[in-house]
Amino acid sequence: LSLREFTRQLPKAELHLHIEGTLEPDLIFKLAQRNQITLPYPDQASLQAAYQFTDLQSFLDLYYAGAGVLIHEQDFFDMSWAYFLRAQADGIVHTEIMFDPQTHTARGVAMETVFAGIARAARQARSELGISSYLILSFLRHLSEADAFETLKAALPLREQYADLWVAIGLDSSEKGNPPAKFEKVYAHGRELGFRLVAHAGEEGPASYVRDALQLLNVERIDHGVRSQDDPALMQYLIDHAIPLTVCPLSNIKLKVFDSLDQHNLKHLLDRGLNVCVNSDDPAYFGGYLLDNYMQTAQALGLQEADLRTLAANSLRASFLPKEKQQFWL
Ligand code: ADE
Ligand code: ZN
């Protein structure tokens, strides 16, 4: 058994995945044609040639532009279904998918359209592929807290209809200059409503944002969190409380959080006893889906079967699945 096949066969959860970040260039062109949208790139190759990022913002600019081809329920379904097929090929048994409604509602797409397309694919993945999923409605942190409140308000009427899927709230987009404190009230409200809470923190932003996400927003899981290493007291807190960090190695290289994969701190965090797992973030933009993230990281950092086993088990234990469902896979 090759290490890749060994890792593929490990039951794995993916907990940090933006569904809009799974939109492949060929589907962007297909949807653009279907929806009669003119793209600023003549062909797929020239679009892909633009995937040369210098930081988070340079990626986000392209990512939001790409999502502009999503108009109809079928578009959201097609994007999501393509992801579930990839997930199945990589041996993913459960996935917690972030989506950015503001990217779509700001263009006049109805909240229902976004939910309906993603949810139809998720339910079909459950019945046909045996992959379970939850949805994480994520607020764009470059927009105001009032805008986040509006978004939550627009989504709440759909809560019952999608109760099997929509269990959590998240926070993504431009991190620097948009600290967790900006969203304290909307997170408090989300908590009162019974949502599970996650937030991106410590990707480009400082370790203090990780601290603030935990203390001010009350999140139970941190997306990225790799910059926590700069704060020894925070590191100890993360260890003592087994706070999950959803680390995204290929993303961190493409967005220049680390210079190269062999400089990545995943192995260090793992050896210190942090509750880390591996994720793909925006695989259509960062050059690999989940199994590629595991394998390229294993190669660069010398991860052995035992490490890979721990990372996969961590992903299931850090998921929002009820304990008995986690146990089924462990
Ligand atoms: N939105 C999509 N991917 C993201 C990332 N890596 N960081 C922040 N916001 C994002
Ligand atoms: Zn992310």
mmCIF file of C-alpha atoms and ligand atoms in Angstrom:
data_model
loop_
_atom_site.group_PDB
_atom_site.id
_atom_site.type_symbol
_atom_site.label_atom_id
_atom_site.label_comp_id
_atom_site.label_asym_id
_atom_site.label_seq_id
_atom_site.Cartn_x
_atom_site.Cartn_y
_atom_site.Cartn_z
ATOM 1 C CA LEU A 1 0.000 0.000 0.000
ATOM 2 C CA SER A 2 1.463 3.369 -0.996
ATOM 3 C CA LEU A 3 1.374 6.197 1.548
ATOM 4 C CA ARG A 4 -1.135 7.959 -0.704
ATOM 5 C CA GLU A 5 -3.463 4.970 -0.792
ATOM 6 C CA PHE A 6 -3.033 4.489 2.967
ATOM 7 C CA THR A 7 -4.052 8.135 3.499
ATOM 8 C CA ARG A 8 -6.888 7.960 0.987
ATOM 9 C CA GLN A 9 -8.379 5.038 2.887
ATOM 10 C CA LEU A 10 -8.234 6.798 6.280
ATOM 11 C CA PRO A 11 -11.700 8.168 7.104
ATOM 12 C CA LYS A 12 -11.268 11.947 6.966
ATOM 13 C CA ALA A 13 -13.350 15.056 7.549
ATOM 14 C CA GLU A 14 -12.744 18.311 5.728
ATOM 15 C CA LEU A 15 -13.576 21.235 8.021
ATOM 16 C CA HIS A 16 -12.145 24.233 6.194
ATOM 17 C CA LEU A 17 -13.455 24.448 2.664
ATOM 18 C CA HIS A 18 -15.014 27.439 0.920
ATOM 19 C CA ILE A 19 -17.443 26.120 -1.640
ATOM 20 C CA GLU A 20 -16.787 29.160 -3.872
ATOM 21 C CA GLY A 21 -13.118 28.155 -3.724
ATOM 22 C CA THR A 22 -13.915 24.872 -5.462
ATOM 23 C CA LEU A 23 -15.047 26.627 -8.630
ATOM 24 C CA GLU A 24 -12.641 25.281 -11.258
ATOM 25 C CA PRO A 25 -11.656 27.408 -14.281
ATOM 26 C CA ASP A 26 -13.508 25.097 -16.689
ATOM 27 C CA LEU A 27 -16.726 25.472 -14.701
ATOM 28 C CA ILE A 28 -16.223 29.255 -14.474
ATOM 29 C CA PHE A 29 -16.137 29.366 -18.288
ATOM 30 C CA LYS A 30 -19.045 26.949 -18.665
ATOM 31 C CA LEU A 31 -21.240 28.962 -16.281
ATOM 32 C CA ALA A 32 -20.176 32.272 -17.829
ATOM 33 C CA GLN A 33 -21.351 30.980 -21.194
ATOM 34 C CA ARG A 34 -24.571 29.519 -19.770
ATOM 35 C CA ASN A 35 -25.383 32.804 -17.999
ATOM 36 C CA GLN A 36 -24.138 35.074 -20.798
ATOM 37 C CA ILE A 37 -21.514 36.726 -18.659
ATOM 38 C CA THR A 38 -18.409 38.145 -20.319
ATOM 39 C CA LEU A 39 -15.244 37.330 -18.399
ATOM 40 C CA PRO A 40 -12.213 39.615 -18.446
ATOM 41 C CA TYR A 41 -10.124 36.614 -19.611
ATOM 42 C CA PRO A 42 -10.306 35.246 -23.176
ATOM 43 C CA ASP A 43 -9.824 31.598 -22.127
ATOM 44 C CA GLN A 44 -9.196 29.204 -19.260
ATOM 45 C CA ALA A 45 -5.434 29.284 -19.665
ATOM 46 C CA SER A 46 -5.263 33.063 -19.293
ATOM 47 C CA LEU A 47 -7.533 32.935 -16.245
ATOM 48 C CA GLN A 48 -5.351 30.247 -14.680
ATOM 49 C CA ALA A 49 -2.223 32.245 -15.499
ATOM 50 C CA ALA A 50 -3.637 34.975 -13.222
ATOM 51 C CA TYR A 51 -3.527 32.574 -10.223
ATOM 52 C CA GLN A 52 -0.234 34.076 -9.009
ATOM 53 C CA PHE A 53 -0.984 35.428 -5.582
ATOM 54 C CA THR A 54 1.177 37.681 -3.439
ATOM 55 C CA ASP A 55 -1.037 37.675 -0.343
ATOM 56 C CA LEU A 56 -4.593 36.952 0.835
ATOM 57 C CA GLN A 57 -6.118 40.057 -0.790
ATOM 58 C CA SER A 58 -4.664 39.345 -4.236
ATOM 59 C CA PHE A 59 -6.384 35.944 -4.073
ATOM 60 C CA LEU A 60 -9.682 37.272 -2.715
ATOM 61 C CA ASP A 61 -9.992 39.751 -5.603
ATOM 62 C CA LEU A 62 -9.936 36.882 -8.112
ATOM 63 C CA TYR A 63 -12.032 34.558 -5.956
ATOM 64 C CA TYR A 64 -14.901 37.058 -5.677
ATOM 65 C CA ALA A 65 -14.697 37.802 -9.414
ATOM 66 C CA GLY A 66 -14.863 34.065 -10.193
ATOM 67 C CA ALA A 67 -17.949 33.633 -8.003
ATOM 68 C CA GLY A 68 -19.707 36.217 -10.180
ATOM 69 C CA VAL A 69 -20.716 33.495 -12.671
ATOM 70 C CA LEU A 70 -22.981 31.849 -10.051
ATOM 71 C CA ILE A 71 -26.539 33.006 -10.743
ATOM 72 C CA HIS A 72 -29.022 30.125 -10.636
ATOM 73 C CA GLU A 73 -29.699 27.294 -8.193
ATOM 74 C CA GLN A 74 -28.293 24.866 -10.764
ATOM 75 C CA ASP A 75 -24.997 26.785 -10.810
ATOM 76 C CA PHE A 76 -24.585 26.410 -7.056
ATOM 77 C CA PHE A 77 -25.542 22.745 -7.385
ATOM 78 C CA ASP A 78 -23.051 22.052 -10.183
ATOM 79 C CA MET A 79 -20.205 23.688 -8.258
ATOM 80 C CA SER A 80 -21.050 21.805 -5.068
ATOM 81 C CA TRP A 81 -21.610 18.444 -6.743
ATOM 82 C CA ALA A 82 -18.218 18.662 -8.452
ATOM 83 C CA TYR A 83 -16.672 19.165 -5.010
ATOM 84 C CA PHE A 84 -18.477 16.157 -3.536
ATOM 85 C CA LEU A 85 -17.161 13.929 -6.334
ATOM 86 C CA ARG A 86 -13.612 15.112 -5.572
ATOM 87 C CA ALA A 87 -14.254 14.583 -1.864
ATOM 88 C CA GLN A 88 -15.346 11.013 -2.499
ATOM 89 C CA ALA A 89 -12.235 10.301 -4.571
ATOM 90 C CA ASP A 90 -10.082 11.571 -1.665
ATOM 91 C CA GLY A 91 -11.768 9.414 0.974
ATOM 92 C CA ILE A 92 -13.642 12.213 2.743
ATOM 93 C CA VAL A 93 -16.534 10.888 4.836
ATOM 94 C CA HIS A 94 -17.752 14.191 6.280
ATOM 95 C CA THR A 95 -17.355 17.820 5.274
ATOM 96 C CA GLU A 96 -18.243 21.175 6.849
ATOM 97 C CA ILE A 97 -18.623 23.638 4.018
ATOM 98 C CA MET A 98 -18.296 27.397 4.313
ATOM 99 C CA PHE A 99 -20.238 29.615 1.965
ATOM 100 C CA ASP A 100 -20.254 33.404 1.595
ATOM 101 C CA PRO A 101 -23.852 34.550 0.977
ATOM 102 C CA GLN A 102 -22.892 38.230 0.848
ATOM 103 C CA THR A 103 -20.805 37.577 -2.276
ATOM 104 C CA HIS A 104 -24.030 36.534 -3.988
ATOM 105 C CA THR A 105 -26.798 38.572 -2.358
ATOM 106 C CA ALA A 106 -24.803 41.744 -3.130
ATOM 107 C CA ARG A 107 -25.186 40.818 -6.842
ATOM 108 C CA GLY A 108 -28.920 40.304 -6.518
ATOM 109 C CA VAL A 109 -28.896 36.520 -6.104
ATOM 110 C CA ALA A 110 -31.533 35.444 -3.581
ATOM 111 C CA MET A 111 -30.405 33.858 -0.307
ATOM 112 C CA GLU A 112 -32.728 30.912 -1.098
ATOM 113 C CA THR A 113 -30.983 30.274 -4.409
ATOM 114 C CA VAL A 114 -27.619 29.963 -2.677
ATOM 115 C CA PHE A 115 -28.926 27.637 0.024
ATOM 116 C CA ALA A 116 -31.030 25.537 -2.338
ATOM 117 C CA GLY A 117 -28.249 24.700 -4.795
ATOM 118 C CA ILE A 118 -25.634 23.835 -2.194
ATOM 119 C CA ALA A 119 -28.120 21.902 -0.047
ATOM 120 C CA ARG A 120 -29.447 19.815 -2.950
ATOM 121 C CA ALA A 121 -25.890 18.687 -3.727
ATOM 122 C CA ALA A 122 -25.156 18.021 -0.030
ATOM 123 C CA ARG A 123 -28.284 15.885 0.369
ATOM 124 C CA GLN A 124 -27.537 13.980 -2.825
ATOM 125 C CA ALA A 125 -23.968 13.420 -1.569
ATOM 126 C CA ARG A 126 -25.381 11.953 1.621
ATOM 127 C CA SER A 127 -27.691 9.533 -0.166
ATOM 128 C CA GLU A 128 -25.577 8.645 -3.224
ATOM 129 C CA LEU A 129 -21.983 9.007 -2.009
ATOM 130 C CA GLY A 130 -22.367 8.383 1.722
ATOM 131 C CA ILE A 131 -20.729 11.725 2.553
ATOM 132 C CA SER A 132 -22.349 13.718 5.359
ATOM 133 C CA SER A 133 -22.065 17.482 5.529
ATOM 134 C CA TYR A 134 -22.825 20.601 7.502
ATOM 135 C CA LEU A 135 -22.918 24.169 6.226
ATOM 136 C CA ILE A 136 -21.145 27.133 7.827
ATOM 137 C CA LEU A 137 -22.662 30.459 6.818
ATOM 138 C CA SER A 138 -19.676 32.806 6.785
ATOM 139 C CA PHE A 139 -19.675 36.567 7.127
ATOM 140 C CA LEU A 140 -17.294 38.657 5.053
ATOM 141 C CA ARG A 141 -15.194 40.568 7.552
ATOM 142 C CA HIS A 142 -14.303 43.396 5.155
ATOM 143 C CA LEU A 143 -17.997 44.362 5.313
ATOM 144 C CA SER A 144 -19.679 45.898 8.355
ATOM 145 C CA GLU A 145 -21.176 44.096 11.328
ATOM 146 C CA ALA A 146 -24.522 45.628 10.335
ATOM 147 C CA ASP A 147 -24.201 43.868 6.975
ATOM 148 C CA ALA A 148 -23.482 40.596 8.800
ATOM 149 C CA PHE A 149 -26.628 41.102 10.907
ATOM 150 C CA GLU A 150 -28.646 41.742 7.729
ATOM 151 C CA THR A 151 -27.270 38.546 6.214
ATOM 152 C CA LEU A 152 -28.124 36.465 9.273
ATOM 153 C CA LYS A 153 -31.601 37.996 9.310
ATOM 154 C CA ALA A 154 -32.122 37.133 5.638
ATOM 155 C CA ALA A 155 -31.018 33.536 6.212
ATOM 156 C CA LEU A 156 -32.957 32.786 9.403
ATOM 157 C CA PRO A 157 -36.302 32.121 7.670
ATOM 158 C CA LEU A 158 -34.516 29.233 5.893
ATOM 159 C CA ARG A 159 -33.140 27.713 9.058
ATOM 160 C CA GLU A 160 -35.823 25.091 9.572
ATOM 161 C CA GLN A 161 -35.792 23.984 5.952
ATOM 162 C CA TYR A 162 -32.024 23.422 6.116
ATOM 163 C CA ALA A 163 -31.769 22.368 9.766
ATOM 164 C CA ASP A 164 -30.050 19.101 8.758
ATOM 165 C CA LEU A 165 -27.197 21.134 7.213
ATOM 166 C CA TRP A 166 -26.849 24.684 8.481
ATOM 167 C CA VAL A 167 -25.402 24.382 11.980
ATOM 168 C CA ALA A 168 -22.646 26.984 12.185
ATOM 169 C CA ILE A 169 -21.505 30.540 11.559
ATOM 170 C CA GLY A 170 -18.053 31.570 10.347
ATOM 171 C CA LEU A 171 -15.960 34.621 9.484
ATOM 172 C CA ASP A 172 -13.677 34.973 6.461
ATOM 173 C CA SER A 173 -12.220 37.427 3.873
ATOM 174 C CA SER A 174 -9.588 40.148 4.488
ATOM 175 C CA GLU A 175 -8.187 39.505 7.955
ATOM 176 C CA LYS A 176 -5.772 42.351 8.650
ATOM 177 C CA GLY A 177 -7.578 45.449 9.878
ATOM 178 C CA ASN A 178 -10.804 43.492 10.451
ATOM 179 C CA PRO A 179 -10.298 42.042 13.935
ATOM 180 C CA PRO A 180 -12.715 39.673 15.678
ATOM 181 C CA ALA A 181 -13.900 42.520 17.951
ATOM 182 C CA LYS A 182 -15.704 44.022 14.950
ATOM 183 C CA PHE A 183 -18.154 41.070 15.005
ATOM 184 C CA GLU A 184 -18.655 40.581 18.733
ATOM 185 C CA LYS A 185 -22.368 41.437 18.725
ATOM 186 C CA VAL A 186 -23.371 39.328 15.745
ATOM 187 C CA TYR A 187 -21.476 36.339 17.165
ATOM 188 C CA ALA A 188 -23.212 36.806 20.532
ATOM 189 C CA HIS A 189 -26.514 36.762 18.661
ATOM 190 C CA GLY A 190 -25.549 33.679 16.670
ATOM 191 C CA ARG A 191 -24.615 31.952 19.910
ATOM 192 C CA GLU A 192 -27.988 32.787 21.462
ATOM 193 C CA LEU A 193 -29.641 31.275 18.415
ATOM 194 C CA GLY A 194 -27.767 28.015 19.043
ATOM 195 C CA PHE A 195 -25.290 28.090 16.154
ATOM 196 C CA ARG A 196 -21.853 26.527 16.461
ATOM 197 C CA LEU A 197 -19.149 29.164 15.965
ATOM 198 C CA VAL A 198 -15.888 29.223 14.014
ATOM 199 C CA ALA A 199 -13.751 32.076 12.638
ATOM 200 C CA HIS A 200 -10.678 32.550 10.487
ATOM 201 C CA ALA A 201 -7.872 33.923 12.678
ATOM 202 C CA GLY A 202 -4.097 33.959 12.643
ATOM 203 C CA GLU A 203 -3.736 33.312 8.899
ATOM 204 C CA GLU A 204 -2.208 36.690 7.923
ATOM 205 C CA GLY A 205 -3.387 38.421 11.072
ATOM 206 C CA PRO A 206 -1.549 38.258 14.403
ATOM 207 C CA ALA A 207 -1.832 35.682 17.194
ATOM 208 C CA SER A 208 -3.893 38.221 19.152
ATOM 209 C CA TYR A 209 -6.721 37.708 16.627
ATOM 210 C CA VAL A 210 -6.788 34.007 17.586
ATOM 211 C CA ARG A 211 -7.023 34.999 21.242
ATOM 212 C CA ASP A 212 -9.807 37.486 20.453
ATOM 213 C CA ALA A 213 -11.738 34.998 18.336
ATOM 214 C CA LEU A 214 -11.747 32.643 21.338
ATOM 215 C CA GLN A 215 -12.419 35.229 24.040
ATOM 216 C CA LEU A 216 -14.616 37.823 22.309
ATOM 217 C CA LEU A 217 -16.441 35.677 19.756
ATOM 218 C CA ASN A 218 -16.529 32.445 21.776
ATOM 219 C CA VAL A 219 -15.631 30.317 18.764
ATOM 220 C CA GLU A 220 -14.915 26.663 19.453
ATOM 221 C CA ARG A 221 -12.654 26.102 16.449
ATOM 222 C CA ILE A 222 -10.130 28.333 14.672
ATOM 223 C CA ASP A 223 -9.691 28.390 10.894
ATOM 224 C CA HIS A 224 -5.949 28.523 10.104
ATOM 225 C CA GLY A 225 -4.498 29.740 13.442
ATOM 226 C CA VAL A 226 -0.929 29.041 12.331
ATOM 227 C CA ARG A 227 0.312 32.415 13.637
ATOM 228 C CA SER A 228 -0.558 31.255 17.177
ATOM 229 C CA GLN A 229 3.027 30.044 17.304
ATOM 230 C CA ASP A 230 4.162 33.641 17.917
ATOM 231 C CA ASP A 231 2.468 33.669 21.359
ATOM 232 C CA PRO A 232 3.697 31.005 23.825
ATOM 233 C CA ALA A 233 0.893 31.617 26.343
ATOM 234 C CA LEU A 234 -1.714 31.256 23.596
ATOM 235 C CA MET A 235 -0.028 28.035 22.441
ATOM 236 C CA GLN A 236 -0.376 26.626 25.946
ATOM 237 C CA TYR A 237 -4.047 27.668 26.050
ATOM 238 C CA LEU A 238 -4.726 25.941 22.716
ATOM 239 C CA ILE A 239 -3.043 22.776 24.018
ATOM 240 C CA ASP A 240 -4.819 22.819 27.402
ATOM 241 C CA HIS A 241 -8.242 23.328 25.841
ATOM 242 C CA ALA A 242 -7.632 21.151 22.777
ATOM 243 C CA ILE A 243 -8.878 23.952 20.507
ATOM 244 C CA PRO A 244 -9.006 22.634 16.929
ATOM 245 C CA LEU A 245 -7.033 24.528 14.260
ATOM 246 C CA THR A 246 -8.121 23.811 10.688
ATOM 247 C CA VAL A 247 -4.781 24.212 8.931
ATOM 248 C CA CYS A 248 -4.560 24.602 5.131
ATOM 249 C CA PRO A 249 -0.972 23.915 4.007
ATOM 250 C CA LEU A 250 -1.193 24.492 0.236
ATOM 251 C CA SER A 251 -3.244 27.648 0.791
ATOM 252 C CA ASN A 252 -0.591 28.987 3.168
ATOM 253 C CA ILE A 253 2.101 28.522 0.525
ATOM 254 C CA LYS A 254 0.085 30.059 -2.321
ATOM 255 C CA LEU A 255 -0.817 33.077 -0.152
ATOM 256 C CA LYS A 256 2.758 33.432 1.150
ATOM 257 C CA VAL A 257 1.988 32.782 4.806
ATOM 258 C CA PHE A 258 5.038 30.458 4.652
ATOM 259 C CA ASP A 259 7.778 30.611 2.020
ATOM 260 C CA SER A 260 7.611 26.906 1.180
ATOM 261 C CA LEU A 261 5.932 23.734 2.386
ATOM 262 C CA ASP A 262 9.077 22.544 4.175
ATOM 263 C CA GLN A 263 8.922 25.782 6.233
ATOM 264 C CA HIS A 264 5.315 25.101 7.312
ATOM 265 C CA ASN A 265 4.709 24.736 11.060
ATOM 266 C CA LEU A 266 2.071 21.954 10.862
ATOM 267 C CA LYS A 267 4.484 19.275 12.094
ATOM 268 C CA HIS A 268 5.685 21.551 14.890
ATOM 269 C CA LEU A 269 2.101 22.215 16.015
ATOM 270 C CA LEU A 270 1.311 18.495 15.830
ATOM 271 C CA ASP A 271 4.400 17.542 17.851
ATOM 272 C CA ARG A 272 3.563 20.179 20.487
ATOM 273 C CA GLY A 273 0.225 18.417 20.937
ATOM 274 C CA LEU A 274 -2.075 20.945 19.286
ATOM 275 C CA ASN A 275 -5.352 19.706 17.876
ATOM 276 C CA VAL A 276 -4.530 20.341 14.200
ATOM 277 C CA CYS A 277 -6.047 18.894 11.051
ATOM 278 C CA VAL A 278 -5.396 19.328 7.317
ATOM 279 C CA ASN A 279 -7.789 21.069 4.908
ATOM 280 C CA SER A 280 -7.846 22.444 1.375
ATOM 281 C CA ASP A 281 -9.435 25.938 1.858
ATOM 282 C CA ASP A 282 -9.927 26.913 -1.835
ATOM 283 C CA PRO A 283 -8.647 23.909 -3.778
ATOM 284 C CA ALA A 284 -9.498 25.194 -7.272
ATOM 285 C CA TYR A 285 -7.161 28.134 -6.647
ATOM 286 C CA PHE A 286 -4.422 26.581 -4.545
ATOM 287 C CA GLY A 287 -3.402 23.584 -6.621
ATOM 288 C CA GLY A 288 -4.814 20.647 -4.713
ATOM 289 C CA TYR A 289 -7.768 19.011 -2.980
ATOM 290 C CA LEU A 290 -7.608 17.377 0.439
ATOM 291 C CA LEU A 291 -5.525 14.310 -0.360
ATOM 292 C CA ASP A 292 -2.973 16.453 -2.207
ATOM 293 C CA ASN A 293 -2.712 18.648 0.885
ATOM 294 C CA TYR A 294 -2.001 15.596 3.030
ATOM 295 C CA MET A 295 0.498 14.073 0.613
ATOM 296 C CA GLN A 296 2.460 17.175 -0.334
ATOM 297 C CA THR A 297 2.707 18.112 3.349
ATOM 298 C CA ALA A 298 3.750 14.570 4.286
ATOM 299 C CA GLN A 299 6.460 14.716 1.635
ATOM 300 C CA ALA A 300 7.769 18.148 2.665
ATOM 301 C CA LEU A 301 7.656 17.596 6.440
ATOM 302 C CA GLY A 302 8.406 13.877 6.588
ATOM 303 C CA LEU A 303 5.045 12.879 8.073
ATOM 304 C CA GLN A 304 4.739 9.152 8.784
ATOM 305 C CA GLU A 305 1.700 6.886 8.911
ATOM 306 C CA ALA A 306 1.203 7.646 12.622
ATOM 307 C CA ASP A 307 1.088 11.428 11.930
ATOM 308 C CA LEU A 308 -1.351 10.953 9.070
ATOM 309 C CA ARG A 309 -3.547 8.771 11.267
ATOM 310 C CA THR A 310 -3.541 11.454 13.988
ATOM 311 C CA LEU A 311 -4.380 14.237 11.514
ATOM 312 C CA ALA A 312 -7.291 12.257 10.056
ATOM 313 C CA ALA A 313 -8.629 11.320 13.511
ATOM 314 C CA ASN A 314 -8.268 14.946 14.649
ATOM 315 C CA SER A 315 -10.386 16.071 11.693
ATOM 316 C CA LEU A 316 -13.260 13.823 12.759
ATOM 317 C CA ARG A 317 -12.988 14.714 16.455
ATOM 318 C CA ALA A 318 -12.896 18.442 15.620
ATOM 319 C CA SER A 319 -16.036 18.148 13.494
ATOM 320 C CA PHE A 320 -19.521 19.106 14.668
ATOM 321 C CA LEU A 321 -20.721 15.536 14.178
ATOM 322 C CA PRO A 322 -22.288 14.053 17.292
ATOM 323 C CA LYS A 323 -19.786 11.939 19.249
ATOM 324 C CA GLU A 324 -21.431 8.648 18.277
ATOM 325 C CA LYS A 325 -21.127 9.476 14.560
ATOM 326 C CA GLN A 326 -17.463 10.443 15.032
ATOM 327 C CA GLN A 327 -16.949 7.168 16.861
ATOM 328 C CA PHE A 328 -18.319 5.214 13.909
ATOM 329 C CA TRP A 329 -15.386 6.413 11.788
ATOM 330 C CA LEU A 330 -12.679 6.270 14.466
HETATM 331 N N1 ADE B 1 -12.123 33.211 1.808
HETATM 332 C C1 ADE B 1 -11.804 32.157 1.060
HETATM 333 N N2 ADE B 1 -10.609 31.677 1.409
HETATM 334 C C2 ADE B 1 -10.154 32.439 2.423
HETATM 335 C C3 ADE B 1 -8.990 32.446 3.226
HETATM 336 N N3 ADE B 1 -8.008 31.560 3.057
HETATM 337 N N4 ADE B 1 -8.865 33.391 4.173
HETATM 338 C C4 ADE B 1 -9.828 34.296 4.347
HETATM 339 N N5 ADE B 1 -10.941 34.338 3.632
HETATM 340 C C5 ADE B 1 -11.109 33.411 2.672
HETATM 341 ZN ZN ZN B 2 -10.433 29.789 4.533
#
